[in-house]
mmCIF file of C-alpha atoms in Angstrom:
data_model
loop_
_atom_site.group_PDB
_atom_site.id
_atom_site.type_symbol
_atom_site.label_atom_id
_atom_site.label_comp_id
_atom_site.label_asym_id
_atom_site.label_seq_id
_atom_site.Cartn_x
_atom_site.Cartn_y
_atom_site.Cartn_z
ATOM 1 C CA UNK A 1 0.224 0.262 -0.221
ATOM 2 C CA UNK A 2 1.271 3.029 -1.034
ATOM 3 C CA UNK A 3 2.220 5.726 1.786
ATOM 4 C CA UNK A 4 0.081 8.471 0.573
ATOM 5 C CA UNK A 5 -3.014 6.711 1.966
ATOM 6 C CA UNK A 6 -1.642 6.752 5.308
ATOM 7 C CA UNK A 7 -1.448 10.562 4.770
ATOM 8 C CA UNK A 8 -3.733 13.532 6.128
ATOM 9 C CA UNK A 9 -5.651 15.679 3.851
ATOM 10 C CA UNK A 10 -3.666 18.830 4.904
ATOM 11 C CA UNK A 11 -0.334 16.958 4.052
ATOM 12 C CA UNK A 12 -1.777 15.649 0.551
ATOM 13 C CA UNK A 13 -2.747 18.695 -0.051
ATOM 14 C CA UNK A 14 0.572 20.387 0.962
ATOM 15 C CA UNK A 15 2.530 17.857 -1.034
ATOM 16 C CA UNK A 16 1.041 15.860 -3.428
ATOM 17 C CA UNK A 17 -1.184 18.318 -5.499
ATOM 18 C CA UNK A 18 -0.270 20.758 -8.334
ATOM 19 C CA UNK A 19 0.153 23.741 -6.755
ATOM 20 C CA UNK A 20 1.942 21.795 -3.935
ATOM 21 C CA UNK A 21 5.229 23.178 -1.881
ATOM 22 C CA UNK A 22 8.310 21.211 -3.210
ATOM 23 C CA UNK A 23 12.296 21.204 -1.856
ATOM 24 C CA UNK A 24 14.508 19.498 -3.946
ATOM 25 C CA UNK A 25 16.037 18.149 -0.156
ATOM 26 C CA UNK A 26 18.206 15.095 -0.613
ATOM 27 C CA UNK A 27 18.384 13.003 2.485
ATOM 28 C CA UNK A 28 22.249 14.036 2.986
ATOM 29 C CA UNK A 29 21.211 17.563 3.512
ATOM 30 C CA UNK A 30 18.164 16.555 5.781
ATOM 31 C CA UNK A 31 20.528 14.736 7.699
ATOM 32 C CA UNK A 32 22.865 17.259 8.200
ATOM 33 C CA UNK A 33 20.605 20.918 8.150
ATOM 34 C CA UNK A 34 17.308 19.946 9.128
ATOM 35 C CA UNK A 35 17.281 18.252 12.067
ATOM 36 C CA UNK A 36 13.708 19.858 12.620
ATOM 37 C CA UNK A 37 12.491 17.543 10.246
ATOM 38 C CA UNK A 38 13.239 14.127 11.728
ATOM 39 C CA UNK A 39 13.736 14.861 15.344
ATOM 40 C CA UNK A 40 11.296 16.154 17.935
ATOM 41 C CA UNK A 41 12.816 18.969 20.579
ATOM 42 C CA UNK A 42 11.313 19.395 23.862
ATOM 43 C CA UNK A 43 11.029 23.076 24.412
ATOM 44 C CA UNK A 44 11.285 22.758 28.511
ATOM 45 C CA UNK A 45 14.548 20.582 27.839
ATOM 46 C CA UNK A 46 16.989 22.207 25.179
ATOM 47 C CA UNK A 47 19.315 18.972 25.729
ATOM 48 C CA UNK A 48 16.969 16.198 25.050
ATOM 49 C CA UNK A 49 15.326 15.293 21.688
ATOM 50 C CA UNK A 50 13.329 12.644 20.249
ATOM 51 C CA UNK A 51 14.574 10.902 16.904
ATOM 52 C CA UNK A 52 11.465 10.709 14.919
ATOM 53 C CA UNK A 53 13.162 9.278 12.080
ATOM 54 C CA UNK A 54 16.480 6.910 11.528
ATOM 55 C CA UNK A 55 18.779 7.196 8.849
ATOM 56 C CA UNK A 56 17.612 3.961 6.864
ATOM 57 C CA UNK A 57 13.791 4.951 7.406
ATOM 58 C CA UNK A 58 14.859 8.228 5.745
ATOM 59 C CA UNK A 59 16.375 6.597 3.063
ATOM 60 C CA UNK A 60 13.364 4.361 2.278
ATOM 61 C CA UNK A 61 10.870 7.325 2.569
ATOM 62 C CA UNK A 62 13.255 8.536 -0.261
ATOM 63 C CA UNK A 63 12.849 5.346 -2.159
ATOM 64 C CA UNK A 64 9.395 4.880 -1.740
ATOM 65 C CA UNK A 65 8.672 8.514 -3.412
ATOM 66 C CA UNK A 66 10.851 8.291 -6.289
ATOM 67 C CA UNK A 67 8.969 4.954 -6.986
ATOM 68 C CA UNK A 68 5.546 6.813 -6.625
ATOM 69 C CA UNK A 69 6.859 9.538 -8.606
ATOM 70 C CA UNK A 70 7.993 7.107 -11.309
ATOM 71 C CA UNK A 71 4.255 5.293 -11.049
ATOM 72 C CA UNK A 72 2.553 8.670 -11.652
ATOM 73 C CA UNK A 73 4.234 9.464 -14.481
ATOM 74 C CA UNK A 74 3.804 5.798 -16.187
ATOM 75 C CA UNK A 75 0.061 6.160 -15.475
ATOM 76 C CA UNK A 76 -0.032 9.722 -17.222
ATOM 77 C CA UNK A 77 1.708 8.554 -19.860
ATOM 78 C CA UNK A 78 -0.520 5.353 -20.118
ATOM 79 C CA UNK A 79 -3.527 7.317 -19.917
ATOM 80 C CA UNK A 80 -2.635 9.380 -22.806
ATOM 81 C CA UNK A 81 -1.701 7.242 -24.941
ATOM 82 C CA UNK A 82 -5.265 5.500 -24.449
ATOM 83 C CA UNK A 83 -6.677 8.322 -25.016
ATOM 84 C CA UNK A 84 -4.601 9.031 -28.504
ATOM 85 C CA UNK A 85 -6.251 5.551 -29.361
ATOM 86 C CA UNK A 86 -9.517 6.859 -29.571
ATOM 87 C CA UNK A 87 -11.272 3.497 -28.859
ATOM 88 C CA UNK A 88 -13.964 2.663 -25.796
ATOM 89 C CA UNK A 89 -12.778 -0.471 -23.931
ATOM 90 C CA UNK A 90 -15.078 -1.231 -20.960
ATOM 91 C CA UNK A 91 -12.565 -3.947 -19.998
ATOM 92 C CA UNK A 92 -9.648 -1.593 -19.823
ATOM 93 C CA UNK A 93 -11.387 1.433 -18.072
ATOM 94 C CA UNK A 94 -13.208 -0.342 -15.504
ATOM 95 C CA UNK A 95 -10.600 -3.712 -14.538
ATOM 96 C CA UNK A 96 -7.370 -2.922 -15.482
ATOM 97 C CA UNK A 97 -6.757 0.993 -14.929
ATOM 98 C CA UNK A 98 -8.152 1.005 -11.605
ATOM 99 C CA UNK A 99 -5.673 -1.774 -10.216
ATOM 100 C CA UNK A 100 -2.480 -0.304 -11.823
ATOM 101 C CA UNK A 101 -0.370 0.125 -8.882
ATOM 102 C CA UNK A 102 3.008 -0.559 -10.608
ATOM 103 C CA UNK A 103 5.091 0.239 -12.944
ATOM 104 C CA UNK A 104 5.062 -3.430 -13.985
ATOM 105 C CA UNK A 105 1.716 -3.381 -14.321
ATOM 106 C CA UNK A 106 1.777 -0.401 -16.421
ATOM 107 C CA UNK A 107 3.944 -1.965 -19.203
ATOM 108 C CA UNK A 108 2.022 -4.768 -18.961
ATOM 109 C CA UNK A 109 -1.353 -3.000 -19.788
ATOM 110 C CA UNK A 110 0.863 -0.957 -22.506
ATOM 111 C CA UNK A 111 1.856 -4.217 -24.352
ATOM 112 C CA UNK A 112 -2.022 -5.464 -24.070
ATOM 113 C CA UNK A 113 -2.889 -2.042 -25.598
ATOM 114 C CA UNK A 114 -0.337 -2.364 -28.116
ATOM 115 C CA UNK A 115 -1.625 -6.150 -29.450
ATOM 116 C CA UNK A 116 -5.243 -5.060 -28.995
ATOM 117 C CA UNK A 117 -5.261 -1.964 -30.882
ATOM 118 C CA UNK A 118 -2.406 -2.479 -33.269
ATOM 119 C CA UNK A 119 -4.088 -1.577 -35.944
ATOM 120 C CA UNK A 120 -5.672 1.948 -34.795
ATOM 121 C CA UNK A 121 -2.441 3.097 -33.506
ATOM 122 C CA UNK A 122 -0.746 2.352 -37.134
ATOM 123 C CA UNK A 123 -3.653 3.854 -38.973
ATOM 124 C CA UNK A 124 -5.369 7.033 -37.310
ATOM 125 C CA UNK A 125 -2.002 7.653 -34.874
ATOM 126 C CA UNK A 126 0.880 7.766 -36.886
ATOM 127 C CA UNK A 127 2.294 9.429 -34.103
ATOM 128 C CA UNK A 128 1.912 7.235 -31.346
ATOM 129 C CA UNK A 129 4.755 5.095 -30.616
ATOM 130 C CA UNK A 130 4.679 1.971 -28.234
ATOM 131 C CA UNK A 131 7.427 0.374 -26.222
ATOM 132 C CA UNK A 132 8.217 -2.473 -29.566
ATOM 133 C CA UNK A 133 7.566 -0.024 -32.577
ATOM 134 C CA UNK A 134 11.311 0.496 -34.544
ATOM 135 C CA UNK A 135 12.055 3.850 -35.097
ATOM 136 C CA UNK A 136 12.249 5.014 -38.833
ATOM 137 C CA UNK A 137 15.356 4.499 -40.897
ATOM 138 C CA UNK A 138 16.093 7.143 -43.668
ATOM 139 C CA UNK A 139 18.364 5.086 -45.072
ATOM 140 C CA UNK A 140 16.051 2.450 -45.725
ATOM 141 C CA UNK A 141 13.259 4.377 -47.664
ATOM 142 C CA UNK A 142 14.100 3.632 -50.795
ATOM 143 C CA UNK A 143 14.564 -0.342 -49.690
ATOM 144 C CA UNK A 144 11.785 -0.973 -47.082
ATOM 145 C CA UNK A 145 12.161 -4.801 -45.916
ATOM 146 C CA UNK A 146 9.064 -6.742 -44.424
ATOM 147 C CA UNK A 147 8.315 -6.026 -41.221
ATOM 148 C CA UNK A 148 7.629 -8.610 -38.353
ATOM 149 C CA UNK A 149 3.835 -9.620 -38.291
ATOM 150 C CA UNK A 150 2.949 -12.025 -35.185
ATOM 151 C CA UNK A 151 0.821 -14.833 -35.888
ATOM 152 C CA UNK A 152 -1.802 -13.054 -33.848
ATOM 153 C CA UNK A 153 -2.294 -9.993 -35.581
ATOM 154 C CA UNK A 154 -2.232 -12.036 -38.809
ATOM 155 C CA UNK A 155 -5.459 -14.123 -37.385
ATOM 156 C CA UNK A 156 -7.109 -10.927 -35.737
ATOM 157 C CA UNK A 157 -7.032 -9.364 -39.636
ATOM 158 C CA UNK A 158 -8.388 -12.222 -41.287
ATOM 159 C CA UNK A 159 -12.052 -13.598 -41.065
ATOM 160 C CA UNK A 160 -10.781 -16.802 -38.369
ATOM 161 C CA UNK A 161 -11.201 -14.166 -36.188
ATOM 162 C CA UNK A 162 -14.831 -14.099 -36.361
ATOM 163 C CA UNK A 163 -14.268 -17.988 -35.429
ATOM 164 C CA UNK A 164 -12.244 -17.073 -32.540
ATOM 165 C CA UNK A 165 -15.362 -14.402 -31.368
ATOM 166 C CA UNK A 166 -17.574 -17.871 -31.724
ATOM 167 C CA UNK A 167 -16.207 -19.990 -28.967
ATOM 168 C CA UNK A 168 -18.788 -18.491 -26.563
ATOM 169 C CA UNK A 169 -16.850 -16.743 -24.094
ATOM 170 C CA UNK A 170 -14.180 -13.707 -24.471
ATOM 171 C CA UNK A 171 -10.449 -13.911 -22.991
ATOM 172 C CA UNK A 172 -10.890 -11.420 -20.607
ATOM 173 C CA UNK A 173 -14.045 -12.682 -19.449
ATOM 174 C CA UNK A 174 -12.247 -16.023 -18.848
ATOM 175 C CA UNK A 175 -9.723 -14.179 -16.769
ATOM 176 C CA UNK A 176 -12.426 -12.081 -14.627
ATOM 177 C CA UNK A 177 -13.489 -15.749 -13.859
ATOM 178 C CA UNK A 178 -10.290 -16.954 -13.035
ATOM 179 C CA UNK A 179 -9.605 -14.026 -10.247
ATOM 180 C CA UNK A 180 -13.204 -14.349 -8.701
ATOM 181 C CA UNK A 181 -12.570 -18.077 -8.170
ATOM 182 C CA UNK A 182 -15.767 -18.574 -9.217
ATOM 183 C CA UNK A 183 -18.011 -18.603 -13.027
ATOM 184 C CA UNK A 184 -19.384 -14.928 -13.151
ATOM 185 C CA UNK A 185 -19.349 -15.121 -16.978
ATOM 186 C CA UNK A 186 -20.598 -17.909 -18.424
ATOM 187 C CA UNK A 187 -19.984 -19.364 -22.282
ATOM 188 C CA UNK A 188 -22.800 -18.779 -24.516
ATOM 189 C CA UNK A 189 -23.098 -21.504 -27.019
ATOM 190 C CA UNK A 190 -23.325 -21.015 -30.662
ATOM 191 C CA UNK A 191 -27.055 -22.293 -31.836
ATOM 192 C CA UNK A 192 -25.096 -24.045 -34.738
ATOM 193 C CA UNK A 193 -23.381 -26.981 -33.964
ATOM 194 C CA UNK A 194 -19.757 -26.551 -33.327
ATOM 195 C CA UNK A 195 -18.842 -28.778 -36.247
ATOM 196 C CA UNK A 196 -20.941 -27.217 -38.359
ATOM 197 C CA UNK A 197 -19.859 -23.763 -37.438
ATOM 198 C CA UNK A 198 -16.160 -24.369 -37.898
ATOM 199 C CA UNK A 199 -16.579 -26.101 -41.060
ATOM 200 C CA UNK A 200 -17.485 -22.831 -42.520
ATOM 201 C CA UNK A 201 -13.683 -21.715 -42.383
ATOM 202 C CA UNK A 202 -10.385 -23.054 -43.551
ATOM 203 C CA UNK A 203 -8.470 -23.674 -40.554
ATOM 204 C CA UNK A 204 -9.639 -23.822 -37.142
ATOM 205 C CA UNK A 205 -6.079 -23.825 -35.598
ATOM 206 C CA UNK A 206 -5.041 -20.130 -36.103
ATOM 207 C CA UNK A 207 -8.537 -19.561 -34.289
ATOM 208 C CA UNK A 208 -7.750 -21.548 -31.503
ATOM 209 C CA UNK A 209 -4.760 -19.623 -31.037
ATOM 210 C CA UNK A 210 -6.107 -16.087 -30.917
ATOM 211 C CA UNK A 211 -7.628 -16.721 -27.759
ATOM 212 C CA UNK A 212 -4.541 -17.902 -25.529
ATOM 213 C CA UNK A 213 -2.378 -15.508 -26.869
ATOM 214 C CA UNK A 214 -5.041 -12.360 -25.607
ATOM 215 C CA UNK A 215 -4.902 -14.430 -22.154
ATOM 216 C CA UNK A 216 -1.150 -14.357 -22.476
ATOM 217 C CA UNK A 217 -1.335 -10.489 -22.367
ATOM 218 C CA UNK A 218 -3.803 -9.761 -19.741
ATOM 219 C CA UNK A 219 -2.268 -7.332 -17.779
ATOM 220 C CA UNK A 220 -4.727 -8.963 -14.602
ATOM 221 C CA UNK A 221 -3.501 -12.099 -15.133
ATOM 222 C CA UNK A 222 0.127 -11.364 -15.527
ATOM 223 C CA UNK A 223 -0.122 -9.343 -12.344
ATOM 224 C CA UNK A 224 -2.256 -12.332 -10.656
ATOM 225 C CA UNK A 225 0.479 -15.155 -11.537
ATOM 226 C CA UNK A 226 3.307 -12.757 -10.436
ATOM 227 C CA UNK A 227 1.696 -12.241 -6.885
ATOM 228 C CA UNK A 228 1.689 -15.733 -6.887
ATOM 229 C CA UNK A 229 5.260 -15.830 -7.784
ATOM 230 C CA UNK A 230 6.443 -13.394 -5.300
ATOM 231 C CA UNK A 231 4.844 -15.482 -2.331
ATOM 232 C CA UNK A 232 5.167 -18.814 -3.529
ATOM 233 C CA UNK A 233 8.232 -19.647 -5.752
ATOM 234 C CA UNK A 234 10.835 -22.006 -4.227
ATOM 235 C CA UNK A 235 14.593 -22.101 -4.620
ATOM 236 C CA UNK A 236 16.712 -24.903 -5.728
ATOM 237 C CA UNK A 237 20.589 -25.186 -5.834
ATOM 238 C CA UNK A 238 22.538 -27.594 -7.054
ATOM 239 C CA UNK A 239 26.504 -27.549 -7.653
ATOM 240 C CA UNK A 240 28.124 -27.642 -10.786
ATOM 241 C CA UNK A 241 30.927 -30.064 -12.045
ATOM 242 C CA UNK A 242 33.748 -27.364 -10.586
ATOM 243 C CA UNK A 243 31.251 -26.474 -7.949
ATOM 244 C CA UNK A 244 31.116 -29.825 -6.043
ATOM 245 C CA UNK A 245 34.918 -29.771 -5.200
ATOM 246 C CA UNK A 246 35.459 -26.081 -4.936
ATOM 247 C CA UNK A 247 32.231 -25.280 -2.230
ATOM 248 C CA UNK A 248 33.853 -27.240 0.175
ATOM 249 C CA UNK A 249 32.846 -27.186 4.100
ATOM 250 C CA UNK A 250 34.993 -24.462 4.909
ATOM 251 C CA UNK A 251 33.626 -22.169 1.930
ATOM 252 C CA UNK A 252 31.415 -18.950 2.726
ATOM 253 C CA UNK A 253 28.859 -20.483 0.702
ATOM 254 C CA UNK A 254 28.394 -23.873 1.372
ATOM 255 C CA UNK A 255 25.202 -23.163 3.383
ATOM 256 C CA UNK A 256 23.475 -23.423 0.044
ATOM 257 C CA UNK A 257 25.612 -25.325 -1.673
ATOM 258 C CA UNK A 258 22.653 -27.753 -1.740
ATOM 259 C CA UNK A 259 19.113 -26.079 -1.377
ATOM 260 C CA UNK A 260 16.006 -27.883 -1.733
ATOM 261 C CA UNK A 261 12.932 -25.920 -2.383
ATOM 262 C CA UNK A 262 13.298 -23.149 -0.098
ATOM 263 C CA UNK A 263 10.585 -20.584 -0.022
ATOM 264 C CA UNK A 264 11.584 -17.665 -1.749
ATOM 265 C CA UNK A 265 9.554 -15.725 0.988
ATOM 266 C CA UNK A 266 12.044 -16.587 4.126
ATOM 267 C CA UNK A 267 15.026 -14.935 1.960
ATOM 268 C CA UNK A 268 13.612 -11.619 1.834
ATOM 269 C CA UNK A 269 15.514 -10.329 5.091
ATOM 270 C CA UNK A 270 18.813 -11.370 4.379
ATOM 271 C CA UNK A 271 21.460 -11.391 1.794
ATOM 272 C CA UNK A 272 21.672 -15.461 0.905
ATOM 273 C CA UNK A 273 19.807 -15.222 -2.611
ATOM 274 C CA UNK A 274 22.112 -12.314 -3.477
ATOM 275 C CA UNK A 275 25.005 -14.601 -2.374
ATOM 276 C CA UNK A 276 23.523 -17.718 -4.079
ATOM 277 C CA UNK A 277 23.566 -15.152 -7.406
ATOM 278 C CA UNK A 278 27.214 -14.422 -6.965
ATOM 279 C CA UNK A 279 27.988 -18.152 -7.034
ATOM 280 C CA UNK A 280 26.021 -18.493 -10.269
ATOM 281 C CA UNK A 281 28.233 -16.209 -12.081
ATOM 282 C CA UNK A 282 31.166 -17.802 -11.029
ATOM 283 C CA UNK A 283 29.816 -20.726 -12.415
ATOM 284 C CA UNK A 284 30.026 -22.968 -9.107
ATOM 285 C CA UNK A 285 26.122 -23.557 -8.979
ATOM 286 C CA UNK A 286 23.081 -23.876 -11.033
ATOM 287 C CA UNK A 287 19.580 -21.744 -9.925
ATOM 288 C CA UNK A 288 16.304 -22.844 -10.236
ATOM 289 C CA UNK A 289 13.183 -20.916 -9.102
ATOM 290 C CA UNK A 290 9.743 -22.253 -9.985
ATOM 291 C CA UNK A 291 6.483 -22.575 -8.016
ATOM 292 C CA UNK A 292 4.997 -25.360 -5.780
ATOM 293 C CA UNK A 293 3.177 -28.186 -7.239
ATOM 294 C CA UNK A 294 0.481 -27.058 -5.581
ATOM 295 C CA UNK A 295 0.122 -23.678 -6.198
ATOM 296 C CA UNK A 296 0.389 -24.738 -10.010
ATOM 297 C CA UNK A 297 -2.700 -27.107 -9.288
ATOM 298 C CA UNK A 298 -4.671 -24.259 -7.919
ATOM 299 C CA UNK A 299 -3.777 -21.679 -10.392
ATOM 300 C CA UNK A 300 -4.919 -24.449 -13.079
ATOM 301 C CA UNK A 301 -8.202 -25.335 -11.287
ATOM 302 C CA UNK A 302 -8.920 -21.835 -11.315
ATOM 303 C CA UNK A 303 -9.002 -21.795 -15.261
ATOM 304 C CA UNK A 304 -11.925 -25.220 -15.220
#
């Protein structure tokens, strides 16, 4: 939860509105010259003082502030990009946009919009650029090479997309069912027999691939999987052929020479994972990070 949710309306008005007070003060300067910011002094005893913020807490607040400002800028850029598309997407406006609370989710939402509205951004908005767009090369104007077109884009533009729409449920509805852990949207089957409906199209396989591609890029699904991975991931470490002899019981990294399914949540309060990465860089161990089988089963079960 962002620190601003704990601030009083007065402090929010003073520091987080467009006409806010703003001072370019760095942590070392505050620590050296602004003692009244981090200490409480007793007017009855000028020699006594109560420390309100420690140095590490001050740096932590600084880091939070930088992340918060970065998020605001990214969200503002994403909102401007969506407005330039000149489209109305209820799923994005009602479900995705209100839940964007991290830079990673902004990136996922940007990629999702890029995939879904590729035609709109190219045809009606030539000045609108996504992160995956190539910069124009003037030297290649007279000799243009074919652009890389994903199978999803080809399918989306073809008549096969009509068959994908007849599957009875939209990809974003599958995601909402998954997040709700129960069915809030149900399959609406076509009146026509499925086989007869599919026979109207030359190739059914591309249609089958379109919906999974949209699921793969869905920001809310990405965010949910990321959160589960951060909470329930397991780390396994095994020595390489060189590491078996190099990392002996006197080695500083011996305590994780063999590590079996250690929860990553138990590694957040120590530097062990950094040591593991350093050992991996030296080619002494191999590292595997995965989700516990029961967590995977629960995720798959939610899709059913």
